[in-house]
Amino acid sequence: MKVMVIGSGAREHCLVWKISRSSYVDKIYAVPGNAGISEIAECVDLGIGKDSFNDLVNFAEDKKIDLTVVGPEAPLVDGIVDFFTERGFKIFGPTRDAAMLEGSKVFTKRLLQKYKIPTPDGVVFGKEEYEDALSYVESISDESFPVVVKADGLAAGKGVVIAEDREKAIEAIRNCFVKKIFGDSGSRIIIEEFLVGFEVSILCLCDGETIIPMALAQDYKRIYEGDRGKNTGGMGSYSPVPSVTHEVYERILNEIIYPTYRAIKEEGICYKGILYGGLLISDGKPYLLEYNCRFGDPETQAILPRLEDDLVPLLLACVYGELNERSISWDNQKCVC
Ligand code: GLY
């Protein structure tokens, strides 16, 4: 088989590394890849934005690529899976409609609220409601800070602000609605309650019907030693996560992940690929903070080295809707990124 991996980071390096160990694969292309990836795959200098979808699918045709695996969220939210599928190429990931779970935090918050899936309380404001958003922040009692201000759309991991006080919350709202630092992604925001606890990530394989959770990982979010800096998309990670007890793990699946997958189906969305839940565990109870529509970065780097199975048949089972015939097994060793 020939496989193409789209993306250029450490997550994609890990994906390429794991795919390179598959007994089914004899050639891997990475677009655009990176220096590390070039040691184990052929890196091809094509763009991965919307404007490059045609070049990518032409490349897949030319090289007779059997499977494309997408690392980052932006091409998924822009509909790369729809584009490849319409041209008859196999690609791992959700369609544009399904990727809305990451592409719009407002969409996801409303879905969770509709299906009563545990998530922090949150209020949505559009940019035309700037004054209302400010009044809302003024109405929050001093003891209720910090609050979380989230930009609706993709913001490269920078769209979530934990506002320690009123001033910081107002600044975050201004940044979205007035300075427009996130462009259209910031034209709607959610102001959300801040829950105290610890975060954990769960990445699940999905084929539209069946969902199989992978090993848990935890990423550490704040930059600088001692968690002194700003929130990031994740500075490192480890797996497994011993602070999640068996009981909490069962609650994560039964109160959040499985109900969400049923809700997605009920909304008429066929979700294939990775469904990644970013969870907060507060007083032993799990809450969904966000969904992502792809492999986590840097969680992937701590999870895939523990996967004992060949990844490629699992990815193909997601694409073909045959995940119910699969199971996965994990090495008990610990992995740190
Ligand atoms: N580690 C967070 C993310 O992949 O979005």
mmCIF file of C-alpha atoms and ligand atoms in Angstrom:
data_model
loop_
_atom_site.group_PDB
_atom_site.id
_atom_site.type_symbol
_atom_site.label_atom_id
_atom_site.label_comp_id
_atom_site.label_asym_id
_atom_site.label_seq_id
_atom_site.Cartn_x
_atom_site.Cartn_y
_atom_site.Cartn_z
ATOM 1 C CA MET A 1 0.000 0.000 0.000
ATOM 2 C CA LYS A 2 0.954 3.624 -0.497
ATOM 3 C CA VAL A 3 -0.027 6.067 2.229
ATOM 4 C CA MET A 4 0.051 9.869 2.238
ATOM 5 C CA VAL A 5 0.175 11.750 5.559
ATOM 6 C CA ILE A 6 -0.773 15.417 5.555
ATOM 7 C CA GLY A 7 0.895 17.750 8.045
ATOM 8 C CA SER A 8 4.308 18.871 9.235
ATOM 9 C CA GLY A 9 4.583 18.465 12.992
ATOM 10 C CA ALA A 10 5.667 15.962 15.623
ATOM 11 C CA ARG A 11 2.186 14.414 15.567
ATOM 12 C CA GLU A 12 2.605 13.637 11.875
ATOM 13 C CA HIS A 13 6.116 12.317 12.520
ATOM 14 C CA CYS A 14 4.613 9.898 15.023
ATOM 15 C CA LEU A 15 1.820 8.910 12.596
ATOM 16 C CA VAL A 16 4.355 8.290 9.827
ATOM 17 C CA TRP A 17 6.563 6.301 12.211
ATOM 18 C CA LYS A 18 3.670 4.078 13.280
ATOM 19 C CA ILE A 19 2.408 3.663 9.693
ATOM 20 C CA SER A 20 5.945 2.791 8.573
ATOM 21 C CA ARG A 21 5.802 -0.239 10.909
ATOM 22 C CA SER A 22 2.716 -1.596 9.159
ATOM 23 C CA SER A 23 3.185 -4.825 7.258
ATOM 24 C CA TYR A 24 0.775 -3.508 4.590
ATOM 25 C CA VAL A 25 2.709 -0.353 3.706
ATOM 26 C CA ASP A 26 5.631 -0.089 1.314
ATOM 27 C CA LYS A 27 5.700 3.641 0.577
ATOM 28 C CA ILE A 28 4.782 6.747 2.593
ATOM 29 C CA TYR A 29 4.575 10.319 1.338
ATOM 30 C CA ALA A 30 4.354 13.196 3.794
ATOM 31 C CA VAL A 31 2.959 16.549 2.684
ATOM 32 C CA PRO A 32 4.793 18.715 3.482
ATOM 33 C CA GLY A 33 6.469 16.642 6.229
ATOM 34 C CA ASN A 34 9.511 17.857 8.142
ATOM 35 C CA ALA A 35 13.203 17.067 8.587
ATOM 36 C CA GLY A 36 12.545 14.199 11.004
ATOM 37 C CA ILE A 37 9.855 12.697 8.803
ATOM 38 C CA SER A 38 12.168 12.816 5.780
ATOM 39 C CA GLU A 39 14.247 10.038 7.389
ATOM 40 C CA ILE A 40 11.341 7.589 7.067
ATOM 41 C CA ALA A 41 9.108 8.969 4.305
ATOM 42 C CA GLU A 42 9.326 10.981 1.117
ATOM 43 C CA CYS A 43 8.398 14.592 1.858
ATOM 44 C CA VAL A 44 6.583 16.460 -0.885
ATOM 45 C CA ASP A 45 6.419 20.224 -0.971
ATOM 46 C CA LEU A 46 2.725 20.779 -1.684
ATOM 47 C CA GLY A 47 0.458 23.131 0.245
ATOM 48 C CA ILE A 48 -2.266 21.682 2.464
ATOM 49 C CA GLY A 49 -4.717 24.617 2.485
ATOM 50 C CA LYS A 50 -8.034 24.663 0.663
ATOM 51 C CA ASP A 51 -6.383 26.071 -2.465
ATOM 52 C CA SER A 52 -4.139 23.004 -2.621
ATOM 53 C CA PHE A 53 -6.825 20.291 -2.385
ATOM 54 C CA ASN A 54 -6.829 19.857 -6.144
ATOM 55 C CA ASP A 55 -3.018 19.476 -6.241
ATOM 56 C CA LEU A 56 -3.192 16.979 -3.378
ATOM 57 C CA VAL A 57 -5.801 14.794 -4.997
ATOM 58 C CA ASN A 58 -3.947 14.970 -8.335
ATOM 59 C CA PHE A 59 -0.819 13.847 -6.494
ATOM 60 C CA ALA A 60 -2.785 10.981 -4.901
ATOM 61 C CA GLU A 61 -3.963 9.972 -8.357
ATOM 62 C CA ASP A 62 -0.527 10.240 -9.928
ATOM 63 C CA LYS A 63 1.188 8.216 -7.159
ATOM 64 C CA LYS A 64 -1.709 5.746 -6.767
ATOM 65 C CA ILE A 65 -2.105 6.519 -3.071
ATOM 66 C CA ASP A 66 -4.307 3.957 -1.308
ATOM 67 C CA LEU A 67 -4.951 5.919 1.873
ATOM 68 C CA THR A 68 -4.503 9.538 2.962
ATOM 69 C CA VAL A 69 -4.283 10.405 6.671
ATOM 70 C CA VAL A 70 -4.870 14.009 7.726
ATOM 71 C CA GLY A 71 -3.035 15.399 10.772
ATOM 72 C CA PRO A 72 -4.186 18.990 11.324
ATOM 73 C CA GLU A 73 -7.729 20.265 11.786
ATOM 74 C CA ALA A 74 -7.828 23.083 9.224
ATOM 75 C CA PRO A 75 -7.976 20.903 6.065
ATOM 76 C CA LEU A 76 -10.646 18.733 7.733
ATOM 77 C CA VAL A 77 -12.786 21.731 8.653
ATOM 78 C CA ASP A 78 -12.256 23.014 5.091
ATOM 79 C CA GLY A 79 -13.616 19.757 3.663
ATOM 80 C CA ILE A 80 -10.592 17.819 2.422
ATOM 81 C CA VAL A 81 -12.353 14.513 3.171
ATOM 82 C CA ASP A 82 -15.381 15.486 1.074
ATOM 83 C CA PHE A 83 -13.017 16.575 -1.735
ATOM 84 C CA PHE A 84 -11.013 13.328 -1.795
ATOM 85 C CA THR A 85 -14.073 11.112 -1.376
ATOM 86 C CA GLU A 86 -15.896 12.800 -4.277
ATOM 87 C CA ARG A 87 -12.861 12.034 -6.455
ATOM 88 C CA GLY A 88 -12.892 8.384 -5.297
ATOM 89 C CA PHE A 89 -9.887 8.447 -2.949
ATOM 90 C CA LYS A 90 -9.753 6.859 0.487
ATOM 91 C CA ILE A 91 -9.013 9.317 3.241
ATOM 92 C CA PHE A 92 -9.074 9.013 7.035
ATOM 93 C CA GLY A 93 -10.963 11.771 8.848
ATOM 94 C CA PRO A 94 -14.378 13.378 9.250
ATOM 95 C CA THR A 95 -16.258 15.263 6.522
ATOM 96 C CA ARG A 96 -16.642 19.029 6.708
ATOM 97 C CA ASP A 97 -20.041 18.752 8.444
ATOM 98 C CA ALA A 98 -18.709 16.289 11.010
ATOM 99 C CA ALA A 99 -15.552 18.367 11.603
ATOM 100 C CA MET A 100 -17.841 21.170 12.861
ATOM 101 C CA LEU A 101 -17.405 19.551 16.261
ATOM 102 C CA GLU A 102 -13.993 21.205 16.267
ATOM 103 C CA GLY A 103 -14.718 23.942 13.726
ATOM 104 C CA SER A 104 -17.362 25.585 15.904
ATOM 105 C CA LYS A 105 -17.306 25.566 19.691
ATOM 106 C CA VAL A 106 -20.776 27.126 19.632
ATOM 107 C CA PHE A 107 -22.103 24.214 17.543
ATOM 108 C CA THR A 108 -20.622 21.737 20.014
ATOM 109 C CA LYS A 109 -21.788 23.598 23.114
ATOM 110 C CA ARG A 110 -25.357 23.666 21.754
ATOM 111 C CA LEU A 111 -25.206 19.975 20.880
ATOM 112 C CA LEU A 112 -23.983 19.107 24.384
ATOM 113 C CA GLN A 113 -26.631 21.292 25.998
ATOM 114 C CA LYS A 114 -29.393 19.807 23.816
ATOM 115 C CA TYR A 115 -28.440 16.229 24.741
ATOM 116 C CA LYS A 116 -27.672 17.094 28.390
ATOM 117 C CA ILE A 117 -24.070 15.940 28.163
ATOM 118 C CA PRO A 118 -21.982 17.343 31.059
ATOM 119 C CA THR A 119 -20.086 20.476 30.010
ATOM 120 C CA PRO A 120 -19.331 23.735 31.839
ATOM 121 C CA ASP A 121 -22.203 26.255 31.699
ATOM 122 C CA GLY A 122 -21.649 28.765 28.940
ATOM 123 C CA VAL A 123 -23.354 31.716 27.244
ATOM 124 C CA VAL A 124 -22.912 32.522 23.531
ATOM 125 C CA PHE A 125 -22.505 36.054 22.150
ATOM 126 C CA GLY A 126 -22.151 37.192 18.543
ATOM 127 C CA LYS A 127 -20.046 40.226 17.569
ATOM 128 C CA GLU A 128 -23.245 42.290 17.177
ATOM 129 C CA GLU A 129 -23.864 41.588 20.886
ATOM 130 C CA TYR A 130 -20.617 43.177 22.041
ATOM 131 C CA GLU A 131 -22.359 45.461 24.569
ATOM 132 C CA ASP A 132 -24.421 42.520 25.894
ATOM 133 C CA ALA A 133 -21.246 40.494 26.371
ATOM 134 C CA LEU A 134 -19.677 43.357 28.341
ATOM 135 C CA SER A 135 -22.817 43.743 30.482
ATOM 136 C CA TYR A 136 -22.796 40.014 31.127
ATOM 137 C CA VAL A 137 -19.202 40.189 32.359
ATOM 138 C CA GLU A 138 -20.112 43.174 34.562
ATOM 139 C CA SER A 139 -22.904 41.082 36.100
ATOM 140 C CA ILE A 140 -20.578 38.237 37.138
ATOM 141 C CA SER A 141 -19.743 38.319 40.837
ATOM 142 C CA ASP A 142 -16.083 38.773 41.864
ATOM 143 C CA GLU A 143 -16.007 35.292 43.424
ATOM 144 C CA SER A 144 -17.053 33.695 40.127
ATOM 145 C CA PHE A 145 -13.762 34.580 38.418
ATOM 146 C CA PRO A 146 -11.853 33.213 36.604
ATOM 147 C CA VAL A 147 -14.168 32.719 33.639
ATOM 148 C CA VAL A 148 -13.231 31.212 30.300
ATOM 149 C CA VAL A 149 -13.641 33.169 27.062
ATOM 150 C CA LYS A 150 -13.559 31.012 23.931
ATOM 151 C CA ALA A 151 -13.493 32.062 20.296
ATOM 152 C CA ASP A 152 -15.949 29.987 18.277
ATOM 153 C CA GLY A 153 -13.769 28.907 15.353
ATOM 154 C CA LEU A 154 -10.272 27.568 14.765
ATOM 155 C CA ALA A 155 -7.534 29.655 16.353
ATOM 156 C CA ALA A 156 -4.461 27.391 16.304
ATOM 157 C CA GLY A 157 -4.849 26.520 19.998
ATOM 158 C CA LYS A 158 -4.877 30.202 21.051
ATOM 159 C CA GLY A 159 -8.608 30.889 21.114
ATOM 160 C CA VAL A 160 -9.223 29.987 24.772
ATOM 161 C CA VAL A 161 -8.495 32.564 27.478
ATOM 162 C CA ILE A 162 -8.769 31.879 31.182
ATOM 163 C CA ALA A 163 -9.658 35.370 32.396
ATOM 164 C CA GLU A 164 -8.553 35.739 36.011
ATOM 165 C CA ASP A 165 -10.591 38.905 36.519
ATOM 166 C CA ARG A 166 -13.186 41.180 34.899
ATOM 167 C CA GLU A 167 -10.558 43.290 33.139
ATOM 168 C CA LYS A 168 -8.987 40.250 31.481
ATOM 169 C CA ALA A 169 -12.416 38.971 30.393
ATOM 170 C CA ILE A 170 -13.249 42.343 28.824
ATOM 171 C CA GLU A 171 -9.871 42.373 27.075
ATOM 172 C CA ALA A 172 -10.537 38.864 25.668
ATOM 173 C CA ILE A 173 -13.964 39.953 24.369
ATOM 174 C CA ARG A 174 -12.424 43.088 22.810
ATOM 175 C CA ASN A 175 -9.714 41.012 21.164
ATOM 176 C CA CYS A 176 -12.384 38.926 19.436
ATOM 177 C CA PHE A 177 -15.022 41.522 18.587
ATOM 178 C CA VAL A 178 -13.090 44.786 18.185
ATOM 179 C CA LYS A 179 -9.465 43.933 17.387
ATOM 180 C CA LYS A 180 -10.645 40.771 15.580
ATOM 181 C CA ILE A 181 -7.374 38.996 16.307
ATOM 182 C CA PHE A 182 -8.922 35.662 15.325
ATOM 183 C CA GLY A 183 -10.730 37.037 12.260
ATOM 184 C CA ASP A 184 -14.055 35.287 11.592
ATOM 185 C CA SER A 185 -13.177 32.613 14.162
ATOM 186 C CA GLY A 186 -13.770 35.248 16.845
ATOM 187 C CA SER A 187 -17.064 36.588 15.529
ATOM 188 C CA ARG A 188 -18.878 34.485 18.132
ATOM 189 C CA ILE A 189 -17.644 33.686 21.619
ATOM 190 C CA ILE A 190 -18.641 31.536 24.561
ATOM 191 C CA ILE A 191 -18.212 32.869 28.083
ATOM 192 C CA GLU A 192 -17.964 29.791 30.202
ATOM 193 C CA GLU A 193 -17.692 28.880 33.871
ATOM 194 C CA PHE A 194 -14.201 27.831 34.986
ATOM 195 C CA LEU A 195 -14.156 24.457 36.678
ATOM 196 C CA VAL A 196 -11.310 23.388 38.920
ATOM 197 C CA GLY A 197 -9.847 19.972 38.218
ATOM 198 C CA PHE A 198 -7.452 18.225 35.887
ATOM 199 C CA GLU A 199 -7.654 17.673 32.150
ATOM 200 C CA VAL A 200 -7.418 14.453 30.233
ATOM 201 C CA SER A 201 -7.700 13.640 26.528
ATOM 202 C CA ILE A 202 -9.499 10.690 25.003
ATOM 203 C CA LEU A 203 -8.990 9.907 21.314
ATOM 204 C CA CYS A 204 -11.538 7.528 19.796
ATOM 205 C CA LEU A 205 -11.542 5.690 16.489
ATOM 206 C CA CYS A 206 -14.891 6.103 14.707
ATOM 207 C CA ASP A 207 -16.350 4.509 11.591
ATOM 208 C CA GLY A 208 -19.764 6.196 11.536
ATOM 209 C CA GLU A 209 -21.373 3.444 13.635
ATOM 210 C CA THR A 210 -18.806 2.008 16.028
ATOM 211 C CA ILE A 211 -16.555 4.002 18.342
ATOM 212 C CA ILE A 212 -13.433 2.546 19.999
ATOM 213 C CA PRO A 213 -11.636 4.628 22.662
ATOM 214 C CA MET A 214 -7.848 4.630 22.566
ATOM 215 C CA ALA A 215 -5.569 4.847 25.620
ATOM 216 C CA LEU A 216 -5.954 8.038 27.654
ATOM 217 C CA ALA A 217 -3.326 10.759 27.579
ATOM 218 C CA GLN A 218 -2.814 13.990 29.434
ATOM 219 C CA ASP A 219 -1.261 17.024 27.847
ATOM 220 C CA TYR A 220 0.214 19.865 29.845
ATOM 221 C CA LYS A 221 -1.193 23.092 28.566
ATOM 222 C CA ARG A 222 0.532 26.085 30.118
ATOM 223 C CA ILE A 223 3.876 27.296 28.912
ATOM 224 C CA TYR A 224 6.911 27.697 31.268
ATOM 225 C CA GLU A 225 8.027 25.639 34.232
ATOM 226 C CA GLY A 226 5.481 25.426 37.026
ATOM 227 C CA ASP A 227 2.536 26.249 34.730
ATOM 228 C CA ARG A 228 3.248 29.970 34.966
ATOM 229 C CA GLY A 229 2.545 30.972 31.378
ATOM 230 C CA LYS A 230 -0.304 31.193 28.926
ATOM 231 C CA ASN A 231 -2.477 28.319 27.826
ATOM 232 C CA THR A 232 -1.187 26.558 24.715
ATOM 233 C CA GLY A 233 -2.352 23.697 22.513
ATOM 234 C CA GLY A 234 -0.194 21.405 24.682
ATOM 235 C CA MET A 235 3.505 21.536 25.592
ATOM 236 C CA GLY A 236 3.930 17.803 26.162
ATOM 237 C CA SER A 237 1.985 14.722 27.144
ATOM 238 C CA TYR A 238 2.011 11.351 28.818
ATOM 239 C CA SER A 239 0.052 8.103 28.706
ATOM 240 C CA PRO A 240 -1.459 6.297 30.587
ATOM 241 C CA VAL A 241 -3.103 8.692 33.052
ATOM 242 C CA PRO A 242 -3.110 7.070 36.508
ATOM 243 C CA SER A 243 -5.188 9.871 38.072
ATOM 244 C CA VAL A 244 -8.195 8.625 36.089
ATOM 245 C CA THR A 245 -9.673 5.779 38.117
ATOM 246 C CA HIS A 246 -11.627 2.926 36.561
ATOM 247 C CA GLU A 247 -14.857 4.503 37.850
ATOM 248 C CA VAL A 248 -14.069 7.911 36.306
ATOM 249 C CA TYR A 249 -13.074 6.208 33.045
ATOM 250 C CA GLU A 250 -16.461 4.461 32.900
ATOM 251 C CA ARG A 251 -18.205 7.792 33.541
ATOM 252 C CA ILE A 252 -16.204 9.436 30.732
ATOM 253 C CA LEU A 253 -17.451 6.794 28.311
ATOM 254 C CA ASN A 254 -21.015 6.419 29.553
ATOM 255 C CA GLU A 255 -21.837 10.047 30.366
ATOM 256 C CA ILE A 256 -19.899 11.827 27.627
ATOM 257 C CA ILE A 257 -18.337 9.882 24.776
ATOM 258 C CA TYR A 258 -21.059 7.334 23.961
ATOM 259 C CA PRO A 259 -23.955 9.810 24.441
ATOM 260 C CA THR A 260 -22.152 12.278 22.166
ATOM 261 C CA TYR A 261 -21.673 9.660 19.478
ATOM 262 C CA ARG A 262 -25.382 8.776 19.673
ATOM 263 C CA ALA A 263 -26.258 12.500 19.569
ATOM 264 C CA ILE A 264 -24.116 13.058 16.480
ATOM 265 C CA LYS A 265 -25.870 10.175 14.724
ATOM 266 C CA GLU A 266 -29.263 11.504 15.784
ATOM 267 C CA GLU A 267 -28.337 14.844 14.222
ATOM 268 C CA GLY A 268 -27.761 12.984 10.954
ATOM 269 C CA ILE A 269 -23.957 13.282 10.982
ATOM 270 C CA CYS A 270 -21.834 10.303 9.963
ATOM 271 C CA TYR A 271 -18.626 10.797 11.953
ATOM 272 C CA LYS A 272 -15.555 8.885 10.789
ATOM 273 C CA GLY A 273 -11.959 9.379 11.897
ATOM 274 C CA ILE A 274 -10.754 10.445 15.317
ATOM 275 C CA LEU A 275 -13.160 11.975 17.794
ATOM 276 C CA TYR A 276 -10.986 13.592 20.421
ATOM 277 C CA GLY A 277 -12.611 14.636 23.693
ATOM 278 C CA GLY A 278 -10.839 17.206 25.836
ATOM 279 C CA LEU A 279 -12.196 16.533 29.331
ATOM 280 C CA LEU A 280 -11.995 18.124 32.712
ATOM 281 C CA ILE A 281 -12.335 15.954 35.795
ATOM 282 C CA SER A 282 -13.701 17.981 38.683
ATOM 283 C CA ASP A 283 -14.435 16.250 42.011
ATOM 284 C CA GLY A 284 -14.443 12.896 40.241
ATOM 285 C CA LYS A 285 -17.013 14.008 37.653
ATOM 286 C CA PRO A 286 -16.068 14.389 33.981
ATOM 287 C CA TYR A 287 -17.075 17.414 31.872
ATOM 288 C CA LEU A 288 -16.514 17.893 28.170
ATOM 289 C CA LEU A 289 -14.458 21.021 27.486
ATOM 290 C CA GLU A 290 -14.025 20.604 23.727
ATOM 291 C CA TYR A 291 -14.093 18.131 20.895
ATOM 292 C CA ASN A 292 -11.395 17.952 18.256
ATOM 293 C CA CYS A 293 -11.770 16.177 14.943
ATOM 294 C CA ARG A 294 -8.248 14.693 14.566
ATOM 295 C CA PHE A 295 -5.338 13.116 16.390
ATOM 296 C CA GLY A 296 -4.241 15.255 19.356
ATOM 297 C CA ASP A 297 -0.879 16.974 19.328
ATOM 298 C CA PRO A 298 1.110 16.114 21.468
ATOM 299 C CA GLU A 299 -1.166 13.297 22.782
ATOM 300 C CA THR A 300 -0.572 11.157 19.675
ATOM 301 C CA GLN A 301 3.149 11.029 20.437
ATOM 302 C CA ALA A 302 2.409 9.470 23.850
ATOM 303 C CA ILE A 303 -0.397 7.164 22.679
ATOM 304 C CA LEU A 304 0.691 5.555 19.405
ATOM 305 C CA PRO A 305 3.981 4.108 20.711
ATOM 306 C CA ARG A 306 1.806 2.140 23.183
ATOM 307 C CA LEU A 307 -0.483 0.737 20.481
ATOM 308 C CA GLU A 308 0.440 -2.908 19.945
ATOM 309 C CA ASP A 309 -1.646 -3.324 16.789
ATOM 310 C CA ASP A 310 -0.889 -2.328 13.237
ATOM 311 C CA LEU A 311 -2.455 1.134 12.864
ATOM 312 C CA VAL A 312 -3.219 0.877 9.154
ATOM 313 C CA PRO A 313 -5.968 -1.797 9.303
ATOM 314 C CA LEU A 314 -7.588 0.232 12.090
ATOM 315 C CA LEU A 315 -7.568 3.382 9.956
ATOM 316 C CA LEU A 316 -8.956 1.441 6.999
ATOM 317 C CA ALA A 317 -11.668 -0.086 9.194
ATOM 318 C CA CYS A 318 -12.784 3.462 10.064
ATOM 319 C CA VAL A 319 -12.910 4.426 6.393
ATOM 320 C CA TYR A 320 -14.787 1.255 5.348
ATOM 321 C CA GLY A 321 -17.160 1.134 8.348
ATOM 322 C CA GLU A 322 -15.713 -2.124 9.661
ATOM 323 C CA LEU A 323 -14.556 -1.105 13.105
ATOM 324 C CA ASN A 324 -16.995 -3.502 14.814
ATOM 325 C CA GLU A 325 -14.720 -6.335 13.646
ATOM 326 C CA ARG A 326 -11.692 -4.812 15.416
ATOM 327 C CA SER A 327 -10.278 -4.552 18.899
ATOM 328 C CA ILE A 328 -7.130 -2.826 20.097
ATOM 329 C CA SER A 329 -4.475 -3.693 22.643
ATOM 330 C CA TRP A 330 -2.025 -1.554 24.562
ATOM 331 C CA ASP A 331 1.480 -1.963 25.890
ATOM 332 C CA ASN A 332 1.429 -1.278 29.641
ATOM 333 C CA GLN A 333 4.663 0.715 29.466
ATOM 334 C CA LYS A 334 4.501 4.426 30.112
ATOM 335 C CA CYS A 335 5.174 6.968 27.431
ATOM 336 C CA VAL A 336 6.185 10.625 27.860
ATOM 337 C CA CYS A 337 6.464 13.299 25.210
HETATM 338 N N1 GLY B 1 -3.272 18.869 22.677
HETATM 339 C C1 GLY B 1 -4.396 19.587 22.280
HETATM 340 C C2 GLY B 1 -4.803 19.435 20.896
HETATM 341 O O1 GLY B 1 -4.308 18.597 20.163
HETATM 342 O O2 GLY B 1 -5.678 20.169 20.476
#
